[in-house]
XYZ file of C-alpha atoms in Angstrom:
667
model
C -1.701 18.657 -1.539
C 0.532 21.384 -2.900
C 0.673 24.521 -0.811
C -1.380 27.343 -2.277
C -2.242 30.795 -1.024
C -4.799 30.469 1.745
C -8.142 32.100 1.222
C -8.954 34.723 3.810
C -11.634 33.515 6.184
C -13.230 35.049 9.249
C -14.722 33.168 12.120
C -18.222 31.856 11.430
C -21.017 33.465 13.355
C -22.882 31.385 15.887
C -25.923 31.280 13.610
C -23.966 29.562 10.845
C -22.199 26.889 12.866
C -25.222 24.635 12.287
C -24.036 24.232 8.697
C -21.261 22.011 10.067
C -23.249 20.225 12.747
C -21.023 21.698 15.486
C -20.625 24.928 17.384
C -17.117 25.174 15.949
C -15.387 25.135 19.335
C -14.472 21.614 20.325
C -11.751 20.630 22.739
C -10.314 17.887 20.550
C -8.781 17.405 17.137
C -10.529 15.548 14.368
C -6.994 14.704 13.226
C -4.160 15.296 15.660
C -1.231 17.517 14.618
C 1.352 15.892 12.352
C 4.459 17.048 10.504
C 5.062 17.282 6.762
C 7.533 18.619 4.175
C 10.578 19.393 6.281
C 13.478 21.355 4.774
C 16.546 22.984 6.354
C 14.569 26.196 6.872
C 10.890 25.243 7.019
C 8.301 22.641 7.947
C 4.527 22.135 7.686
C 2.349 21.377 10.699
C -1.090 20.025 9.737
C -4.196 19.113 11.729
C -7.973 18.926 11.521
C -10.770 20.236 13.688
C -14.459 19.489 13.745
C -15.673 22.977 12.953
C -13.833 26.203 12.229
C -11.229 27.718 14.549
C -8.871 30.679 14.504
C -5.690 28.689 13.763
C -2.408 29.704 15.336
C 0.857 27.770 15.655
C 3.278 29.003 18.287
C 6.827 27.691 18.293
C 10.211 28.276 19.863
C 13.514 26.717 20.860
C 12.221 25.489 24.207
C 8.867 24.193 25.355
C 8.519 27.096 27.783
C 9.401 29.807 25.275
C 7.106 29.545 22.262
C 7.939 33.084 21.271
C 7.119 32.965 17.545
C 3.879 32.239 15.777
C 2.182 31.485 12.464
C -1.334 32.796 11.901
C -4.028 32.470 9.260
C -2.184 34.402 6.554
C 0.430 31.611 6.337
C -1.958 28.714 6.824
C -3.718 26.808 4.062
C -7.293 26.021 5.094
C -9.236 23.165 3.504
C -12.823 22.299 4.290
C -15.396 19.602 3.758
C -18.706 21.364 3.115
C -22.260 20.164 3.094
C -23.783 18.943 -0.164
C -27.232 20.113 0.874
C -28.335 22.706 -1.698
C -30.306 24.751 0.807
C -27.369 24.988 3.206
C -25.009 25.852 0.352
C -27.326 28.674 -0.669
C -27.297 30.069 2.873
C -23.512 29.739 2.958
C -23.187 31.525 -0.374
C -25.147 34.436 1.057
C -23.516 34.654 4.486
C -20.083 32.989 4.175
C -19.114 33.023 0.476
C -15.412 32.908 1.380
C -15.856 29.328 2.640
C -16.928 28.230 -0.823
C -13.647 29.546 -2.195
C -11.496 27.443 0.144
C -9.806 24.303 -1.220
C -12.049 21.298 -0.606
C -11.271 18.025 1.125
C -12.093 15.156 -1.198
C -14.418 13.016 0.931
C -13.928 13.942 4.581
C -16.928 14.097 6.930
C -18.922 17.294 6.616
C -17.769 20.227 8.715
C -14.114 19.222 9.024
C -11.491 21.920 8.584
C -7.910 21.008 7.747
C -5.139 23.486 8.510
C -1.639 23.343 7.025
C 0.711 25.825 8.643
C 4.014 26.366 6.880
C 6.644 27.594 9.314
C 9.538 29.352 7.587
C 12.705 31.196 8.541
C 13.996 28.329 10.674
C 17.596 27.393 11.382
C 18.916 24.166 9.836
C 19.386 21.041 11.930
C 17.621 22.649 14.888
C 14.948 21.387 17.263
C 11.850 23.511 17.873
C 8.831 22.962 20.097
C 5.330 23.929 18.980
C 1.722 24.198 20.097
C -1.613 24.590 18.302
C -4.022 27.298 19.388
C -7.560 28.373 18.597
C -6.957 32.094 18.947
C -5.635 32.352 22.483
C -6.945 28.952 23.573
C -4.296 26.226 23.564
C -5.418 22.956 21.985
C -2.292 20.780 22.397
C -1.104 19.851 25.845
C 2.220 21.138 27.117
C 4.231 18.055 26.223
C 7.826 17.788 24.913
C 6.701 15.316 22.218
C 5.286 18.261 20.243
C 8.543 19.166 18.574
C 10.297 19.019 15.216
C 13.849 19.159 13.918
C 14.708 20.856 10.635
C 16.804 19.098 8.017
C 20.555 19.702 7.965
C 21.837 21.979 5.183
C 21.725 20.270 1.801
C 25.129 18.815 1.012
C 26.322 18.836 4.625
C 27.157 15.434 6.046
C 25.143 14.434 9.076
C 24.246 11.009 10.527
C 20.697 10.023 9.593
C 18.303 7.377 10.848
C 14.948 6.734 9.210
C 12.181 4.183 9.571
C 10.804 2.241 6.585
C 7.311 0.716 6.670
C 5.083 -0.717 3.965
C 1.593 -2.202 3.647
C 0.682 -1.529 7.240
C -2.736 0.106 7.152
C -5.063 -2.490 8.639
C -5.550 -0.947 12.072
C -4.981 -4.409 13.534
C -2.679 -5.848 16.169
C 0.303 -6.697 13.897
C 0.470 -3.075 12.720
C 0.377 -1.853 16.316
C 3.057 -4.349 17.372
C 5.379 -3.396 14.513
C 5.088 0.274 15.506
C 5.588 -0.149 19.245
C 8.376 -2.731 18.939
C 10.292 -0.392 16.634
C 9.901 2.527 19.023
C 11.080 0.342 21.899
C 14.095 -0.863 19.908
C 15.041 2.677 18.884
C 14.714 3.901 22.466
C 16.879 1.091 23.763
C 19.444 1.704 21.018
C 19.656 5.330 22.103
C 19.483 6.925 18.647
C 16.116 8.543 17.763
C 14.488 8.528 14.343
C 14.986 11.518 12.071
C 12.102 10.778 9.702
C 9.845 8.051 8.350
C 9.309 6.641 4.837
C 6.028 4.861 4.097
C 5.966 2.620 1.042
C 2.212 2.714 0.396
C -0.961 0.841 1.344
C -1.242 2.810 4.552
C -5.074 2.830 4.398
C -6.773 -0.453 3.506
C -9.050 -1.237 1.713
C -9.688 1.689 -0.617
C -7.678 4.569 0.799
C -10.827 6.327 2.005
C -10.604 9.371 4.225
C -11.955 7.470 7.224
C -9.474 4.635 6.586
C -6.590 7.113 6.608
C -7.847 8.460 9.900
C -8.259 5.146 11.731
C -5.497 3.071 10.120
C -2.728 5.603 9.717
C -3.164 8.824 11.661
C -4.626 7.350 14.838
C -2.284 4.353 14.769
C 0.910 6.413 14.412
C -0.195 9.623 16.146
C 2.482 9.634 18.892
C 5.171 9.378 16.204
C 3.669 11.660 13.561
C 3.530 14.634 15.928
C 7.335 14.888 15.893
C 8.509 12.813 12.881
C 7.839 13.699 9.226
C 6.407 10.881 7.116
C 7.474 10.926 3.442
C 4.905 8.828 1.540
C 4.423 7.070 -1.761
C 0.993 6.029 -2.994
C 0.035 2.349 -3.044
C -2.608 0.607 -5.086
C -5.072 0.709 -2.189
C -4.794 4.471 -1.859
C -5.294 4.423 -5.612
C -8.808 3.145 -5.004
C -9.917 6.713 -4.253
C -6.923 8.909 -5.187
C -5.443 9.527 -8.603
C -1.861 10.407 -9.401
C -3.006 11.724 -12.762
C -4.849 14.649 -11.161
C -3.516 14.751 -7.587
C -6.991 14.463 -6.081
C -8.196 12.171 -3.306
C -7.736 11.393 0.404
C -4.063 10.491 -0.133
C -3.377 13.963 -1.524
C -5.441 15.542 1.260
C -3.423 13.667 3.865
C 0.089 14.610 2.763
C 1.954 17.772 1.843
C 4.703 16.817 -0.600
C 7.120 19.032 -2.534
C 6.145 20.154 -6.031
C 8.578 23.039 -6.568
C 11.815 21.473 -5.384
C 11.302 22.990 -1.915
C 13.187 20.172 -0.189
C 15.868 19.721 -2.853
C 15.848 18.150 -6.284
C 14.143 19.186 -9.499
C 10.558 20.522 -9.275
C 7.849 18.138 -10.509
C 4.676 20.232 -10.440
C 2.904 17.245 -8.867
C 2.817 15.484 -5.527
C 2.610 12.078 -7.195
C 6.410 11.908 -7.450
C 9.109 14.107 -5.967
C 12.593 14.200 -4.483
C 14.134 15.613 -1.320
C 17.542 15.930 0.291
C 18.644 15.102 3.788
C 22.203 16.337 4.148
C 24.192 14.360 1.571
C 21.422 11.833 0.893
C 19.088 12.273 -2.074
C 15.681 10.567 -1.923
C 13.464 9.931 -4.927
C 9.777 8.996 -4.586
C 7.992 7.592 -7.655
C 4.362 6.728 -8.407
C 4.480 3.122 -9.610
C 0.704 2.725 -9.467
C -1.141 4.832 -12.006
C 1.342 6.965 -13.923
C 3.212 6.193 -17.136
C 6.273 4.113 -16.254
C 7.816 4.098 -19.720
C 11.139 5.890 -20.380
C 9.308 8.422 -22.564
C 6.794 9.297 -19.848
C 6.886 12.532 -17.852
C 7.919 10.780 -14.637
C 10.878 8.990 -16.226
C 11.991 12.127 -18.042
C 11.890 14.070 -14.766
C 13.785 11.242 -13.054
C 16.645 11.443 -15.549
C 16.951 15.195 -15.062
C 16.791 14.907 -11.277
C 19.547 12.274 -11.263
C 21.743 14.403 -13.499
C 21.560 17.365 -11.138
C 21.972 15.757 -7.729
C 25.312 16.208 -5.979
C 24.582 13.822 -3.114
C 26.809 11.000 -1.855
C 23.901 8.598 -1.356
C 20.879 7.883 -3.558
C 17.760 6.132 -2.257
C 14.607 5.498 -4.298
C 11.244 4.409 -2.936
C 7.948 3.431 -4.531
C 5.217 0.863 -3.987
C 5.537 -1.892 -6.602
C 8.734 -3.969 -6.273
C 10.837 -4.857 -9.310
C 11.791 -8.124 -7.608
C 9.534 -10.230 -5.369
C 7.969 -13.631 -4.881
C 6.021 -12.791 -1.734
C 2.270 -12.293 -2.025
C 2.976 -10.769 -5.451
C 5.070 -12.041 -8.332
C 7.304 -9.556 -10.144
C 7.624 -11.917 -13.110
C 3.862 -11.817 -13.763
C 2.449 -8.413 -12.872
C 2.582 -5.479 -15.261
C 3.430 -2.672 -12.842
C 6.263 -4.671 -11.273
C 7.672 -5.772 -14.622
C 7.586 -2.228 -15.996
C 9.325 -0.787 -12.940
C 12.062 -3.373 -13.452
C 12.375 -2.961 -17.220
C 11.870 0.791 -17.585
C 12.698 2.521 -14.285
C 15.506 0.413 -12.823
C 17.895 1.098 -15.764
C 17.455 4.837 -15.169
C 18.007 4.552 -11.418
C 21.045 2.309 -11.809
C 22.626 4.610 -14.373
C 22.212 7.372 -11.771
C 24.114 5.369 -9.161
C 21.233 4.308 -6.904
C 22.343 2.625 -3.671
C 19.077 1.408 -2.162
C 15.591 0.764 -3.545
C 12.720 0.499 -1.035
C 9.360 -0.994 -2.023
C 6.274 -2.644 -0.521
C 3.140 -4.174 -2.102
C 4.319 -7.755 -1.605
C 3.607 -8.741 1.986
C 6.987 -10.113 2.955
C 10.524 -9.024 3.792
C 13.017 -9.628 0.986
C 16.550 -8.207 0.785
C 18.803 -8.653 -2.204
C 22.517 -9.083 -2.699
C 24.409 -6.251 -4.383
C 22.979 -6.289 -7.914
C 22.889 -4.382 -11.175
C 21.243 -4.906 -14.560
C 18.593 -7.471 -13.593
C 15.955 -6.496 -16.139
C 15.026 -9.884 -17.623
C 11.692 -11.639 -17.189
C 11.753 -14.113 -15.547
C 14.363 -12.745 -13.170
C 17.728 -14.478 -13.137
C 20.829 -13.977 -10.994
C 23.544 -14.974 -13.463
C 25.604 -11.997 -14.542
C 23.673 -9.404 -12.522
C 24.992 -10.074 -8.994
C 28.077 -8.014 -8.114
C 28.544 -9.353 -4.571
C 26.752 -12.480 -3.356
C 27.909 -12.276 0.242
C 25.744 -11.754 3.323
C 26.581 -8.055 3.372
C 26.590 -8.146 7.175
C 28.724 -5.424 8.783
C 28.720 -7.341 12.068
C 31.053 -9.899 10.485
C 33.115 -7.271 8.700
C 31.616 -8.068 5.296
C 29.370 -5.186 4.197
C 28.868 -4.624 0.501
C 31.404 -2.197 -0.955
C 30.900 0.495 -3.563
C 32.840 3.413 -4.976
C 32.674 6.783 -3.276
C 29.881 9.085 -4.476
C 27.335 8.158 -7.125
C 28.830 5.930 -9.786
C 26.682 4.440 -12.513
C 25.901 0.714 -12.315
C 28.039 0.160 -9.219
C 25.396 -1.989 -7.514
C 22.336 -1.519 -5.314
C 20.321 -3.342 -2.689
C 16.627 -4.004 -3.164
C 14.369 -4.197 -0.109
C 10.756 -5.322 -0.146
C 9.272 -4.206 3.175
C 5.574 -4.912 2.686
C 5.369 -6.647 6.053
C 4.221 -3.718 8.173
C 0.862 -5.060 9.319
C -1.227 -6.847 6.710
C -1.385 -10.597 6.069
C 2.031 -11.934 5.038
C 2.849 -14.746 2.641
C 5.163 -16.224 0.060
C 4.885 -17.731 -3.429
C 8.472 -18.575 -4.227
C 12.015 -17.248 -4.296
C 13.618 -14.461 -6.284
C 17.155 -15.706 -7.057
C 18.601 -12.267 -6.235
C 17.481 -12.344 -2.604
C 19.944 -12.962 0.215
C 17.182 -12.857 2.826
C 13.520 -13.820 2.578
C 11.589 -13.620 5.849
C 7.840 -14.138 6.235
C 7.293 -12.145 9.420
C 5.727 -8.827 10.294
C 8.240 -6.065 10.830
C 9.902 -2.916 9.533
C 13.344 -1.585 8.660
C 15.663 0.992 10.210
C 18.242 2.592 7.909
C 21.285 4.358 9.378
C 23.685 6.407 7.245
C 26.808 7.963 8.722
C 29.426 9.353 6.378
C 30.442 6.618 3.943
C 28.559 3.824 5.734
C 24.980 2.594 5.507
C 23.489 0.015 7.825
C 20.042 -1.563 7.538
C 18.278 -3.454 10.313
C 15.068 -5.445 9.960
C 13.171 -5.647 13.240
C 10.204 -7.999 13.566
C 7.025 -7.262 15.494
C 8.565 -8.698 18.668
C 11.491 -6.287 18.537
C 13.937 -8.958 17.393
C 16.669 -8.176 14.857
C 16.142 -10.526 11.899
C 18.508 -9.094 9.293
C 21.419 -6.672 9.214
C 23.145 -5.484 6.039
C 25.515 -2.689 5.151
C 27.193 -0.725 2.364
C 30.531 1.063 2.638
C 31.408 3.579 -0.106
C 35.134 4.321 -0.252
C 37.635 4.883 -2.998
C 37.054 3.113 -6.299
C 35.496 -0.334 -6.348
C 35.359 -2.365 -9.544
C 33.054 -5.371 -9.399
C 33.250 -8.553 -11.418
C 29.821 -9.786 -12.435
C 29.247 -13.260 -11.029
C 28.138 -15.849 -13.558
C 27.469 -18.476 -10.872
C 26.446 -16.451 -7.793
C 25.239 -17.927 -4.535
C 21.591 -18.890 -4.841
C 18.921 -19.090 -2.146
C 17.688 -22.622 -1.496
C 14.562 -23.751 -3.376
C 11.319 -22.935 -1.607
C 8.542 -25.459 -1.369
C 5.020 -24.425 -0.565
C 4.052 -25.832 2.855
C 1.498 -28.582 2.718
C -1.921 -27.324 3.678
C -2.435 -30.302 5.965
C -4.900 -32.177 3.829
C -6.414 -32.345 0.399
C -9.501 -30.364 1.327
C -7.766 -27.497 3.147
C -7.506 -24.361 1.008
C -5.127 -21.441 1.148
C -5.777 -18.270 3.151
C -7.493 -15.447 1.250
C -5.605 -12.176 0.835
C -6.400 -9.581 3.484
C -6.508 -6.734 0.996
C -9.006 -7.704 -1.676
C -11.894 -6.396 -3.719
C -15.066 -8.395 -4.319
C -15.677 -9.176 -7.993
C -18.744 -11.375 -7.464
C -20.384 -10.757 -4.056
C -21.891 -13.313 -1.717
C -25.511 -14.193 -2.420
C -25.266 -12.944 -6.008
C -27.752 -13.981 -8.670
C -26.334 -16.640 -10.998
C -27.601 -18.130 -14.234
C -27.931 -21.883 -13.692
C -29.003 -25.200 -15.220
C -30.246 -28.294 -13.377
C -31.828 -31.574 -14.440
C -29.622 -31.914 -17.516
C -26.138 -31.378 -18.905
C -24.908 -28.751 -21.372
C -23.082 -30.018 -24.428
C -19.297 -29.798 -24.224
C -17.658 -26.809 -22.567
C -19.171 -23.953 -24.592
C -21.314 -23.098 -21.580
C -18.162 -21.972 -19.697
C -17.303 -19.312 -22.306
C -18.281 -15.659 -22.256
C -20.069 -15.759 -25.622
C -22.348 -18.650 -24.601
C -26.087 -17.974 -24.990
C -27.722 -19.204 -21.778
C -31.218 -19.084 -23.227
C -33.505 -21.366 -21.262
C -31.316 -21.351 -18.148
C -32.801 -20.179 -14.851
C -31.679 -17.420 -12.507
C -31.217 -17.913 -8.811
C -29.441 -16.500 -5.792
C -26.494 -18.294 -4.206
C -26.152 -20.467 -2.197
C -27.670 -23.337 -4.253
C -28.548 -26.598 -2.553
C -30.811 -28.612 -0.326
C -30.805 -29.780 3.296
C -28.662 -26.730 4.194
C -30.427 -23.878 5.961
C -28.304 -21.257 4.200
C -29.455 -22.328 0.708
C -31.332 -19.484 -0.996
C -32.027 -21.285 -4.256
C -33.403 -24.515 -2.860
C -33.063 -27.524 -5.152
C -35.670 -29.627 -3.402
C -36.104 -31.906 -6.433
C -32.401 -32.769 -6.732
C -32.178 -35.867 -4.548
C -32.688 -39.019 -6.576
C -33.085 -37.145 -9.890
C -29.842 -35.342 -10.748
C -26.420 -34.819 -9.167
C -24.989 -31.830 -11.081
C -25.598 -28.059 -11.138
C -24.125 -25.679 -13.731
C -23.692 -21.984 -12.804
C -22.457 -18.848 -14.630
C -21.780 -15.300 -13.495
C -20.276 -12.422 -15.479
C -18.058 -9.803 -13.809
C -16.121 -6.726 -14.844
C -12.389 -5.977 -14.590
C -11.097 -2.520 -15.429
C -7.438 -3.428 -16.069
C -6.679 -7.143 -16.175
C -2.909 -6.722 -16.169
C -3.068 -4.929 -12.800
C -4.579 -7.970 -11.064
C -2.203 -9.866 -8.785
C -4.524 -12.699 -7.823
C -8.018 -13.936 -8.557
C -9.451 -16.249 -5.912
C -12.633 -18.215 -5.375
C -14.196 -18.309 -1.920
C -16.575 -21.241 -1.767
C -18.396 -23.404 0.746
C -19.260 -26.610 -1.059
C -20.757 -30.104 -0.809
C -19.457 -32.315 -2.495
C -17.141 -31.353 -5.419
C -16.790 -28.696 -8.105
C -14.862 -27.536 -11.168
C -14.470 -23.800 -11.861
C -13.742 -22.165 -15.220
C -12.587 -18.670 -16.138
C -13.565 -17.613 -19.652
C -13.758 -21.228 -20.762
C -10.544 -22.480 -19.099
C -10.450 -24.746 -16.058
C -8.857 -22.961 -13.095
C -9.908 -24.954 -10.000
C -10.925 -28.594 -9.474
C -11.843 -29.904 -6.057
C -13.284 -33.289 -5.166
C -13.843 -34.384 -8.788
C -11.350 -37.081 -9.749
C -11.574 -36.962 -13.521
C -13.860 -35.964 -16.330
C -16.321 -33.088 -16.367
C -19.991 -32.421 -16.935
C -21.967 -35.608 -17.536
C -18.653 -37.517 -17.605
C -17.473 -36.348 -14.165
C -16.248 -39.283 -12.073
C -14.811 -40.074 -8.663
C -16.667 -37.308 -6.809
C -15.597 -37.423 -3.180
C -17.928 -36.692 -0.300
C -17.285 -33.320 1.372
C -19.384 -31.498 3.959
C -19.923 -27.737 3.606
C -18.703 -26.494 6.997
C -16.821 -23.296 6.085
C -15.586 -21.199 3.177
C -12.340 -22.199 1.521
C -10.151 -20.002 -0.650
C -8.814 -21.245 -3.984
C -6.472 -19.177 -6.132
C -7.454 -19.478 -9.801
C -4.415 -21.013 -11.454
C -2.890 -19.202 -14.413
C -5.771 -16.717 -14.310
C -3.576 -14.072 -15.954
C -3.629 -16.101 -19.189
C -7.429 -16.039 -19.326
C -8.579 -12.830 -17.604
C -9.464 -9.884 -19.853
C -10.097 -6.207 -19.320
C -13.850 -5.686 -19.478
C -16.400 -8.481 -19.112
C -15.405 -11.962 -17.942
C -17.354 -15.042 -16.880
C -16.846 -17.441 -13.998
C -18.518 -20.817 -14.537
C -18.860 -23.543 -11.911
C -20.143 -27.089 -12.204
C -21.066 -28.551 -8.831
C -21.395 -32.309 -8.326
C -22.944 -34.459 -5.650
C -21.175 -37.694 -4.807
C -24.301 -39.717 -5.624
C -27.930 -39.331 -6.693
C -29.179 -40.362 -3.274
C -26.872 -38.030 -1.296
C -28.711 -36.474 1.633
C -27.485 -32.886 0.953
C -25.789 -30.519 -1.505
C -24.426 -26.932 -1.460
C -22.627 -24.536 -3.800
C -21.951 -21.132 -2.198
C -19.310 -19.174 -4.174
C -18.055 -15.623 -4.395
C -15.024 -14.157 -6.184
C -12.175 -12.001 -4.830
C -9.574 -9.849 -6.601
C -6.230 -8.735 -5.218
C -4.454 -6.015 -7.170
């Protein structure tokens, strides 16, 4: 949220603390202190309490001499108030100033968020700090409560930052990636200067409570002394909007809007830039803003690139221009548009490194430029097809400073904690690794070094760029190519793929379906959206007999009919944002599924369909399987769609039958 003048507020009287369900004086934080928006001369310390306090931040050059302080006049206060009309009326009478405070989007009632901007600091200097409620200290006396200001803009200084994407599950892989990185950094002896998060830090919908448990609590020991610079992912976009800057994502972070940290002002927190010494960083919103060259974001980007005087240029956003991990950049609109519209602007500005997430994999490119085609090809767009490994004396080489179209490295680092996977190979990639992990970037003078560390603390990739003199590249028409990738066999015909971890439910379990039994519909019209299902019945899934879980029991099926026809309509807001559509189904014996009249899954039915279905294999319904709907993007539409399923028993006298489907969407 952009910093605004804080409304004056006095401490609530004891009689009014009941409005927040607390007495206002707890001994713990609802959200522990964390750092935001560092510059050479300022920083923001933010935290939450359950109930109102008298906020004070004391700071100084040593832990034992916190001789300066920031009080309420320089602190932005945000609050989550009750929605009870009676309580609001009482508050309006007794505490009207609370109603004038900026509101938290959807935080639990009674939470107060404080954002203290500390100014007048010396560049490149470490300070210690503590949070107080009046004179009562809330943070323990611990050296980990410290921050270091940025070096002066334009002044060379070694930098090390941590890059993480798609981490926010709150599960063991996320924890292991975090702790293994901290252990590696400690052993290496060079601490982190800051942290870049590439989005999807709060699965599934970016709710306030998901931010708390899957980001702030997970990374709390790091966030208290390291600034996180974020970009919004599609999952944060479930509750936050870049178009208006409202939602839990914008409550969580304090990002520059007025060029406070360097770069051209944007007037929005959705995209921004900042400087760290001689490095210029650009954050873009690839999720829900206009990505076209004529859009506001692209127009700002061009101006920002024109004005920067940095030696290094790094861009980060959520949706990768190049990937074949759990997402496919040759199929999905946001990814294609970032490649076609935004990459030409960045490359003309001399970008060195592009950091993205979204696709749950680690991919690292060769030195490339001009790869805008769909599908992606390597011919003529690779400038150096080597390993780029500085350990062997072969880093990628570029001209000094920012030179247009002199090559860049693309990193997809969406492997920070969620389920990982792969669909193929992007021909530009030198490394493709399906492991959980994160990336450390070091920049010292004219040299960059990147290190991918997996969740066990093992180094899995090292690459580098050296920028000296003038380097003229020859575009390679037959560059090195990664070996073809073959999808691993699932281990048997009836074993399905794993469902995505981050999904939305399009058709829930136990939904009501329109269905037909005891006969066959003519042709395939029944699978289309416009079909009139007059005369069909309605029933709740699962459908079957001799299975205890069946809710629509077909007790007349045995010996009389062997097929069931089912239809269910569902809504999609933006079809071209969907990365995968998948059917979860527990079934006995076989089925064929259709999306808007087109066959997308066939399992256990050898040939034919409807009354002509043949070679139905016996299959027991023991667990749900996941089946990606093939070529769904050709058939899915924005608005109303229909999923149709024909289920078949292997014979009329089969002793059981079950069809238990539901539909998942990954965006």
